[in-house]
Tab-separated table of C-alpha atoms in Angstrom:
chain	number	residue	atom	x	y	z
A	1317	MET	CA	-70.980	56.881	-137.068
A	1318	ARG	CA	-67.535	58.456	-137.005
A	1319	ASP	CA	-66.320	55.575	-134.856
A	1320	LEU	CA	-67.057	53.131	-137.696
A	1321	GLY	CA	-64.454	54.867	-139.836
A	1322	VAL	CA	-62.024	55.086	-136.933
A	1323	GLY	CA	-62.343	51.354	-136.267
A	1324	PHE	CA	-61.748	50.534	-139.919
A	1325	GLY	CA	-58.792	52.907	-139.850
A	1326	TYR	CA	-57.210	50.889	-137.033
A	1327	LEU	CA	-57.659	47.735	-139.116
A	1328	LEU	CA	-55.792	49.357	-142.021
A	1329	ALA	CA	-53.162	50.837	-139.697
A	1330	GLY	CA	-52.417	47.377	-138.309
A	1331	GLN	CA	-51.871	45.997	-141.801
A	1332	ARG	CA	-49.580	48.926	-142.621
A	1333	TRP	CA	-47.608	48.290	-139.456
A	1334	VAL	CA	-46.853	44.643	-140.260
A	1335	ALA	CA	-46.019	45.632	-143.844
A	1336	ARG	CA	-43.205	47.759	-142.390
A	1337	HIS	CA	-42.065	44.987	-140.022
A	1338	GLY	CA	-41.527	41.951	-142.222
A	1339	ARG	CA	-39.854	39.831	-139.540
A	1340	ALA	CA	-42.753	40.246	-137.102
A	1341	TYR	CA	-45.202	39.544	-139.924
A	1342	GLY	CA	-43.406	36.356	-140.951
A	1343	PHE	CA	-43.492	34.901	-137.449
A	1344	GLY	CA	-47.110	36.012	-137.036
A	1345	LEU	CA	-48.124	33.866	-140.024
A	1346	LEU	CA	-47.017	30.577	-138.447
A	1347	PRO	CA	-49.880	30.102	-135.912
A	1348	GLY	CA	-52.504	30.846	-138.562
A	1349	LEU	CA	-51.013	28.312	-140.969
A	1350	ILE	CA	-50.991	25.618	-138.261
A	1351	THR	CA	-54.617	26.361	-137.320
A	1352	LEU	CA	-55.683	26.383	-140.962
A	1353	LEU	CA	-54.240	22.905	-141.513
A	1354	LEU	CA	-55.999	21.578	-138.385
A	1355	TYR	CA	-59.359	23.060	-139.397
A	1356	ALA	CA	-59.034	21.903	-143.010
A	1357	ALA	CA	-58.440	18.353	-141.794
A	1358	ALA	CA	-61.440	18.526	-139.433
A	1359	LEU	CA	-63.811	19.915	-142.086
A	1360	THR	CA	-62.603	17.359	-144.630
A	1361	ALA	CA	-63.326	14.565	-142.154
A	1362	LEU	CA	-66.778	16.067	-141.518
A	1363	ALA	CA	-67.505	16.168	-145.249
A	1364	LEU	CA	-66.373	12.559	-145.747
A	1365	TRP	CA	-67.988	10.944	-142.729
A	1366	GLY	CA	-70.747	13.410	-141.792
A	1367	GLU	CA	-73.402	11.307	-143.531
A	1368	ASP	CA	-72.303	8.213	-141.619
A	1369	ALA	CA	-72.467	10.154	-138.349
A	1370	VAL	CA	-76.003	11.340	-139.140
A	1371	GLY	CA	-77.045	7.775	-139.990
A	1372	TRP	CA	-75.632	6.526	-136.679
A	1373	ALA	CA	-77.434	9.293	-134.762
A	1374	THR	CA	-80.850	8.657	-136.417
A	1375	PRO	CA	-81.493	4.892	-136.255
A	1376	PHE	CA	-85.226	5.577	-135.845
A	1377	ALA	CA	-85.371	6.630	-139.518
A	1378	ASP	CA	-83.916	3.401	-140.930
A	1379	GLY	CA	-87.326	2.108	-141.994
A	1380	TRP	CA	-88.519	5.321	-143.656
A	1381	PRO	CA	-89.528	4.951	-147.322
A	1382	SER	CA	-87.715	6.673	-150.170
A	1383	PRO	CA	-87.265	9.573	-150.791
A	1384	TRP	CA	-87.990	10.758	-147.217
A	1385	LEU	CA	-85.061	8.939	-145.662
A	1386	GLY	CA	-82.566	10.453	-148.108
A	1387	LEU	CA	-84.053	13.927	-147.841
A	1388	PHE	CA	-84.136	13.855	-144.038
A	1389	ARG	CA	-80.577	12.628	-143.575
A	1390	GLY	CA	-79.271	14.787	-146.430
A	1391	PHE	CA	-80.740	17.871	-144.738
A	1392	LEU	CA	-79.221	16.926	-141.380
A	1393	THR	CA	-75.847	16.303	-143.023
A	1394	ALA	CA	-75.941	19.754	-144.641
A	1395	VAL	CA	-76.909	21.354	-141.311
A	1396	LEU	CA	-74.104	19.487	-139.535
A	1397	PHE	CA	-71.513	20.731	-142.036
A	1398	ALA	CA	-72.914	24.292	-141.911
A	1399	LEU	CA	-72.668	24.302	-138.115
A	1400	GLY	CA	-69.132	22.917	-138.337
A	1401	LEU	CA	-68.182	25.687	-140.767
A	1402	LEU	CA	-69.781	28.336	-138.540
A	1403	LEU	CA	-67.940	26.972	-135.511
A	1404	ALA	CA	-64.688	27.024	-137.478
A	1405	VAL	CA	-65.171	30.699	-138.397
A	1406	VAL	CA	-66.122	31.654	-134.821
A	1407	THR	CA	-63.283	29.752	-133.148
A	1408	PHE	CA	-60.505	30.239	-135.719
A	1409	THR	CA	-59.230	33.433	-134.130
A	1410	ALA	CA	-59.380	32.035	-130.585
A	1411	VAL	CA	-57.483	28.865	-131.503
A	1412	THR	CA	-54.925	30.779	-133.580
A	1413	LEU	CA	-54.312	33.240	-130.741
A	1414	LEU	CA	-53.922	30.375	-128.270
A	1415	ILE	CA	-51.425	28.534	-130.487
A	1416	GLY	CA	-49.548	31.739	-131.285
A	1417	GLN	CA	-49.719	33.372	-127.846
A	1418	PRO	CA	-45.937	34.000	-127.538
A	1419	PHE	CA	-45.719	35.353	-131.102
A	1420	TYR	CA	-48.732	37.667	-130.886
A	1421	GLU	CA	-47.798	38.814	-127.386
A	1422	ALA	CA	-44.397	39.885	-128.682
A	1423	LEU	CA	-45.932	41.522	-131.752
A	1424	SER	CA	-48.449	43.465	-129.655
A	1425	GLU	CA	-45.719	44.665	-127.291
A	1426	GLN	CA	-43.656	45.819	-130.242
A	1427	VAL	CA	-46.625	47.814	-131.577
A	1428	ASP	CA	-47.100	49.416	-128.144
A	1429	ARG	CA	-43.449	50.435	-127.969
A	1430	ASP	CA	-43.535	51.742	-131.528
A	1431	VAL	CA	-46.548	54.049	-131.068
A	1432	SER	CA	-46.106	55.001	-127.412
A	1433	PRO	CA	-44.708	58.512	-126.916
A	1434	ASP	CA	-42.226	57.187	-124.330
A	1435	GLY	CA	-41.390	53.982	-126.245
A	1436	THR	CA	-42.607	51.641	-123.501
A	1437	ALA	CA	-45.110	48.775	-123.452
A	1438	PRO	CA	-47.211	47.414	-120.563
A	1439	GLU	CA	-46.171	43.946	-119.393
A	1440	SER	CA	-48.303	41.458	-117.485
A	1441	GLY	CA	-45.426	40.021	-115.477
A	1442	LEU	CA	-47.134	36.604	-115.492
A	1443	PRO	CA	-45.372	33.375	-116.476
A	1444	LEU	CA	-46.222	31.982	-119.921
A	1445	TRP	CA	-48.236	29.042	-118.567
A	1446	ARG	CA	-50.421	31.439	-116.570
A	1447	GLU	CA	-51.009	33.663	-119.623
A	1448	LEU	CA	-51.934	30.605	-121.706
A	1449	TRP	CA	-54.363	29.422	-119.033
A	1450	ILE	CA	-56.088	32.828	-118.794
A	1451	SER	CA	-56.236	33.123	-122.583
A	1452	ALA	CA	-57.712	29.615	-122.989
A	1453	ARG	CA	-60.266	30.153	-120.209
A	1454	ASP	CA	-61.428	33.530	-121.528
A	1455	SER	CA	-61.492	32.289	-125.133
A	1456	LEU	CA	-63.739	29.399	-124.119
A	1457	ARG	CA	-66.137	31.814	-122.422
A	1458	VAL	CA	-66.224	34.030	-125.490
A	1459	VAL	CA	-66.735	31.063	-127.827
A	1460	VAL	CA	-69.688	29.871	-125.705
A	1461	ARG	CA	-71.253	33.332	-125.931
A	1462	ALA	CA	-70.646	33.466	-129.682
A	1463	ALA	CA	-72.046	29.940	-130.140
A	1464	LEU	CA	-75.254	30.879	-128.296
A	1465	TRP	CA	-75.641	33.875	-130.583
A	1466	GLY	CA	-74.936	31.610	-133.560
A	1467	VAL	CA	-77.648	29.121	-132.589
A	1468	LEU	CA	-80.155	31.942	-132.027
A	1469	LEU	CA	-79.383	33.595	-135.364
A	1470	PHE	CA	-79.444	30.241	-137.143
A	1471	ALA	CA	-82.960	29.594	-135.802
A	1472	LEU	CA	-84.098	33.117	-136.723
A	1473	GLY	CA	-82.770	32.528	-140.226
A	1474	PHE	CA	-85.829	30.381	-140.973
A	1475	LEU	CA	-88.144	33.412	-140.601
A	1476	PRO	CA	-89.553	34.521	-143.978
A	1477	VAL	CA	-87.832	37.539	-145.587
A	1478	VAL	CA	-86.258	38.787	-142.328
A	1479	GLY	CA	-84.275	35.583	-141.939
A	1480	GLN	CA	-82.682	36.024	-145.368
A	1481	THR	CA	-82.004	39.789	-145.124
A	1482	VAL	CA	-81.776	41.306	-141.638
A	1483	ILE	CA	-80.517	38.277	-139.690
A	1484	PRO	CA	-77.346	37.720	-141.791
A	1485	VAL	CA	-76.422	41.404	-141.328
A	1486	ILE	CA	-76.889	41.106	-137.566
A	1487	GLY	CA	-74.785	37.942	-137.679
A	1488	PHE	CA	-71.870	39.773	-139.278
A	1489	PHE	CA	-71.980	42.509	-136.628
A	1490	VAL	CA	-72.090	39.914	-133.831
A	1491	THR	CA	-69.152	38.069	-135.393
A	1492	GLY	CA	-67.241	41.344	-135.712
A	1493	PHE	CA	-67.796	42.159	-132.037
A	1494	PHE	CA	-66.512	38.830	-130.728
A	1495	LEU	CA	-63.670	38.779	-133.252
A	1496	THR	CA	-62.512	42.185	-132.015
A	1497	GLU	CA	-62.741	41.015	-128.402
A	1498	GLU	CA	-60.455	38.053	-129.085
A	1499	LEU	CA	-57.893	40.184	-130.902
A	1500	ALA	CA	-57.923	43.110	-128.467
A	1501	ALA	CA	-57.554	40.675	-125.566
A	1502	VAL	CA	-53.871	40.225	-126.472
A	1503	ALA	CA	-53.146	43.854	-125.556
A	1504	LEU	CA	-55.764	44.224	-122.817
A	1505	GLN	CA	-54.674	41.129	-120.875
A	1506	ARG	CA	-51.196	42.626	-120.571
A	1507	ARG	CA	-52.891	45.584	-118.912
A	1508	ASP	CA	-54.700	43.319	-116.415
A	1509	VAL	CA	-58.144	44.023	-117.931
A	1510	ASP	CA	-60.244	40.930	-117.235
A	1511	LEU	CA	-62.922	39.494	-119.528
A	1512	ARG	CA	-65.899	41.187	-117.882
A	1513	ALA	CA	-64.185	44.590	-117.993
A	1514	ARG	CA	-63.116	43.987	-121.618
A	1515	LEU	CA	-66.671	43.228	-122.709
A	1516	ALA	CA	-67.982	46.321	-120.913
A	1517	LEU	CA	-65.259	48.421	-122.539
A	1518	LEU	CA	-66.110	47.108	-126.004
A	1519	ARG	CA	-69.859	47.598	-125.496
A	1520	SER	CA	-69.218	51.234	-124.588
A	1521	ARG	CA	-67.785	51.825	-128.097
A	1522	LYS	CA	-69.764	49.348	-130.196
A	1523	THR	CA	-69.547	51.343	-133.429
A	1524	LEU	CA	-65.750	51.520	-133.095
A	1525	VAL	CA	-65.657	47.765	-132.528
A	1526	TRP	CA	-67.967	47.063	-135.471
A	1527	GLY	CA	-65.892	49.278	-137.752
A	1528	PHE	CA	-62.855	47.151	-136.931
A	1529	GLY	CA	-64.293	43.655	-136.587
A	1530	THR	CA	-67.144	43.463	-139.120
A	1531	PRO	CA	-65.069	44.025	-142.295
A	1532	LEU	CA	-62.403	41.738	-140.838
A	1533	GLY	CA	-65.022	39.029	-140.239
A	1534	LEU	CA	-66.215	39.375	-143.840
A	1535	ALA	CA	-62.627	39.067	-145.078
A	1536	PHE	CA	-62.102	35.978	-142.909
A	1537	LEU	CA	-64.837	34.192	-144.887
A	1538	VAL	CA	-62.490	34.065	-147.887
A	1539	PRO	CA	-60.281	30.949	-147.683
A	1540	PHE	CA	-56.696	31.589	-146.536
A	1541	VAL	CA	-57.290	35.332	-146.065
A	1542	ALA	CA	-57.518	34.974	-142.270
A	1543	VAL	CA	-53.997	33.533	-142.127
A	1544	PHE	CA	-52.454	36.514	-143.903
A	1545	LEU	CA	-54.496	39.177	-142.099
A	1546	MET	CA	-54.027	37.835	-138.556
A	1547	PRO	CA	-50.686	39.547	-137.745
A	1548	GLY	CA	-51.991	42.909	-138.944
A	1549	ALA	CA	-55.289	42.315	-137.132
A	1550	VAL	CA	-53.417	41.826	-133.840
A	1551	ALA	CA	-51.419	44.996	-134.505
A	1552	GLY	CA	-54.574	46.970	-135.342
A	1553	ALA	CA	-56.399	45.605	-132.284
A	1554	THR	CA	-53.518	46.830	-130.115
A	1555	LEU	CA	-54.025	50.338	-131.505
A	1556	LEU	CA	-57.768	50.009	-130.905
A	1557	ALA	CA	-57.149	48.867	-127.315
A	1558	ARG	CA	-55.036	51.969	-126.687
A	1559	ASP	CA	-57.920	54.117	-127.966
A	1560	LEU	CA	-60.440	52.340	-125.729
A	1561	LEU	CA	-58.245	53.006	-122.694
A	1562	GLY	CA	-57.507	56.607	-123.679
A	1563	GLU	CA	-53.771	56.048	-124.095
A	1564	ASP	CA	-51.770	58.441	-126.258
A	1565	THR	CA	-50.830	56.972	-129.616
A	1566	GLU	CA	-48.497	58.379	-132.217
A	1567	GLU	CA	-48.645	56.393	-135.446
A	1568	PRO	CA	-45.032	56.478	-136.646
A	1569	ASP	CA	-43.891	57.766	-140.006
A	1570	PRO	CA	-41.318	55.265	-141.350
A	1571	HIS	CA	-39.523	58.105	-143.185
A	1572	ASP	CA	-39.208	60.268	-140.083
A	1573	PRO	CA	-35.517	60.389	-138.948
A	1574	GLN	CA	-36.607	60.445	-135.298
A	1575	HIS	CA	-38.679	57.296	-135.820
A	1576	GLN	CA	-35.766	55.614	-137.629
A	1577	GLN	CA	-33.484	56.500	-134.713
A	1578	HIS	CA	-36.021	55.064	-132.272
A	1579	GLN	CA	-36.249	51.847	-134.327
A	1580	GLN	CA	-32.462	51.527	-134.364
A	1581	HIS	CA	-32.383	52.012	-130.610
A	1582	GLN	CA	-34.969	49.252	-130.155
A	1583	GLN	CA	-32.972	46.889	-132.374
A	1584	ASP	CA	-29.738	47.670	-130.516
A	1585	ARG	CA	-31.461	47.067	-127.189
A	1586	GLN	CA	-32.928	43.779	-128.459
A	1587	GLY	CA	-29.516	42.677	-129.699
A	1588	ALA	CA	-27.921	43.503	-126.361
A	1589	ALA	CA	-30.586	41.597	-124.451
A	1590	ASP	CA	-30.630	38.683	-126.903
A	1591	PRO	CA	-27.124	38.023	-128.211
A	1592	ALA	CA	-28.338	34.882	-129.993
A	1593	ALA	CA	-30.452	36.937	-132.400
A	1594	PRO	CA	-28.942	37.234	-135.896
A	1595	VAL	CA	-27.560	40.626	-136.869
A	1596	SER	CA	-26.450	40.046	-140.437
A	1597	GLY	CA	-29.482	38.314	-141.897
A	1598	THR	CA	-28.007	34.837	-141.454
A	1599	GLY	CA	-28.674	32.157	-138.909
A	1600	THR	CA	-31.952	31.060	-137.350
A	1601	PRO	CA	-34.424	33.904	-136.886
A	1602	ARG	CA	-36.111	34.355	-133.533
A	1603	PRO	CA	-39.578	35.696	-132.703
A	1604	PRO	CA	-39.723	39.497	-132.263
A	1605	ARG	CA	-39.520	40.754	-128.706
């Protein structure tokens, strides 16, 4: 059970990290905002035209007497919207990570450099298009797995008593597992850990994964919260990935002079490698590297 607390600790540590790095946090918000607008539009369309879609899909019920026709199609409309909402929750992280791949990749690398004893971060060495392709392919596989679990749990939800008590709890743990996989994939893909190996790694420390992903999944149910927690969730998942792989991690103290010197060195190196980056707080900001 200790791992549950450790996993939750990584979630909090990730939020603390982005709180100390406002520029990285600001850029990390953009993909979540874009995804939120897309999903809000899709769910609004489903709410407005879901009844019409159900009517089109059930022409055999056109001659049913009242009130059975209204009850039948009303139930199907509610189920359709519930499934759409479930799919939105399950896929939000995957879509956000895909849209924000360059931002979250840079953020994760920065976390690695910040907590690594030697100040280095693993790099995949792959071109961006290849990373996007791998991320999209693996995310689709994970979403299919999560959707199968969702359908199974939805069906089990009709069982008396158990369906209204035990099944929702199991559902939150399943959501937390797949949510953690999507977030940790940002750091693990840079280390050339493929999907099958990632899933095996996460299953070997399920309580650690649940401690990180389950409370995050619960928080994601609150509107807009997912957008603001995503950057910190990526940072925390990077710390969790280092733990899973047994890598040394030193969580920095922002008041430590040695840490401040290391941060200044990183900024100087970034400025030397990227002369277009602003140095005085003016000009167009660039994503963190």
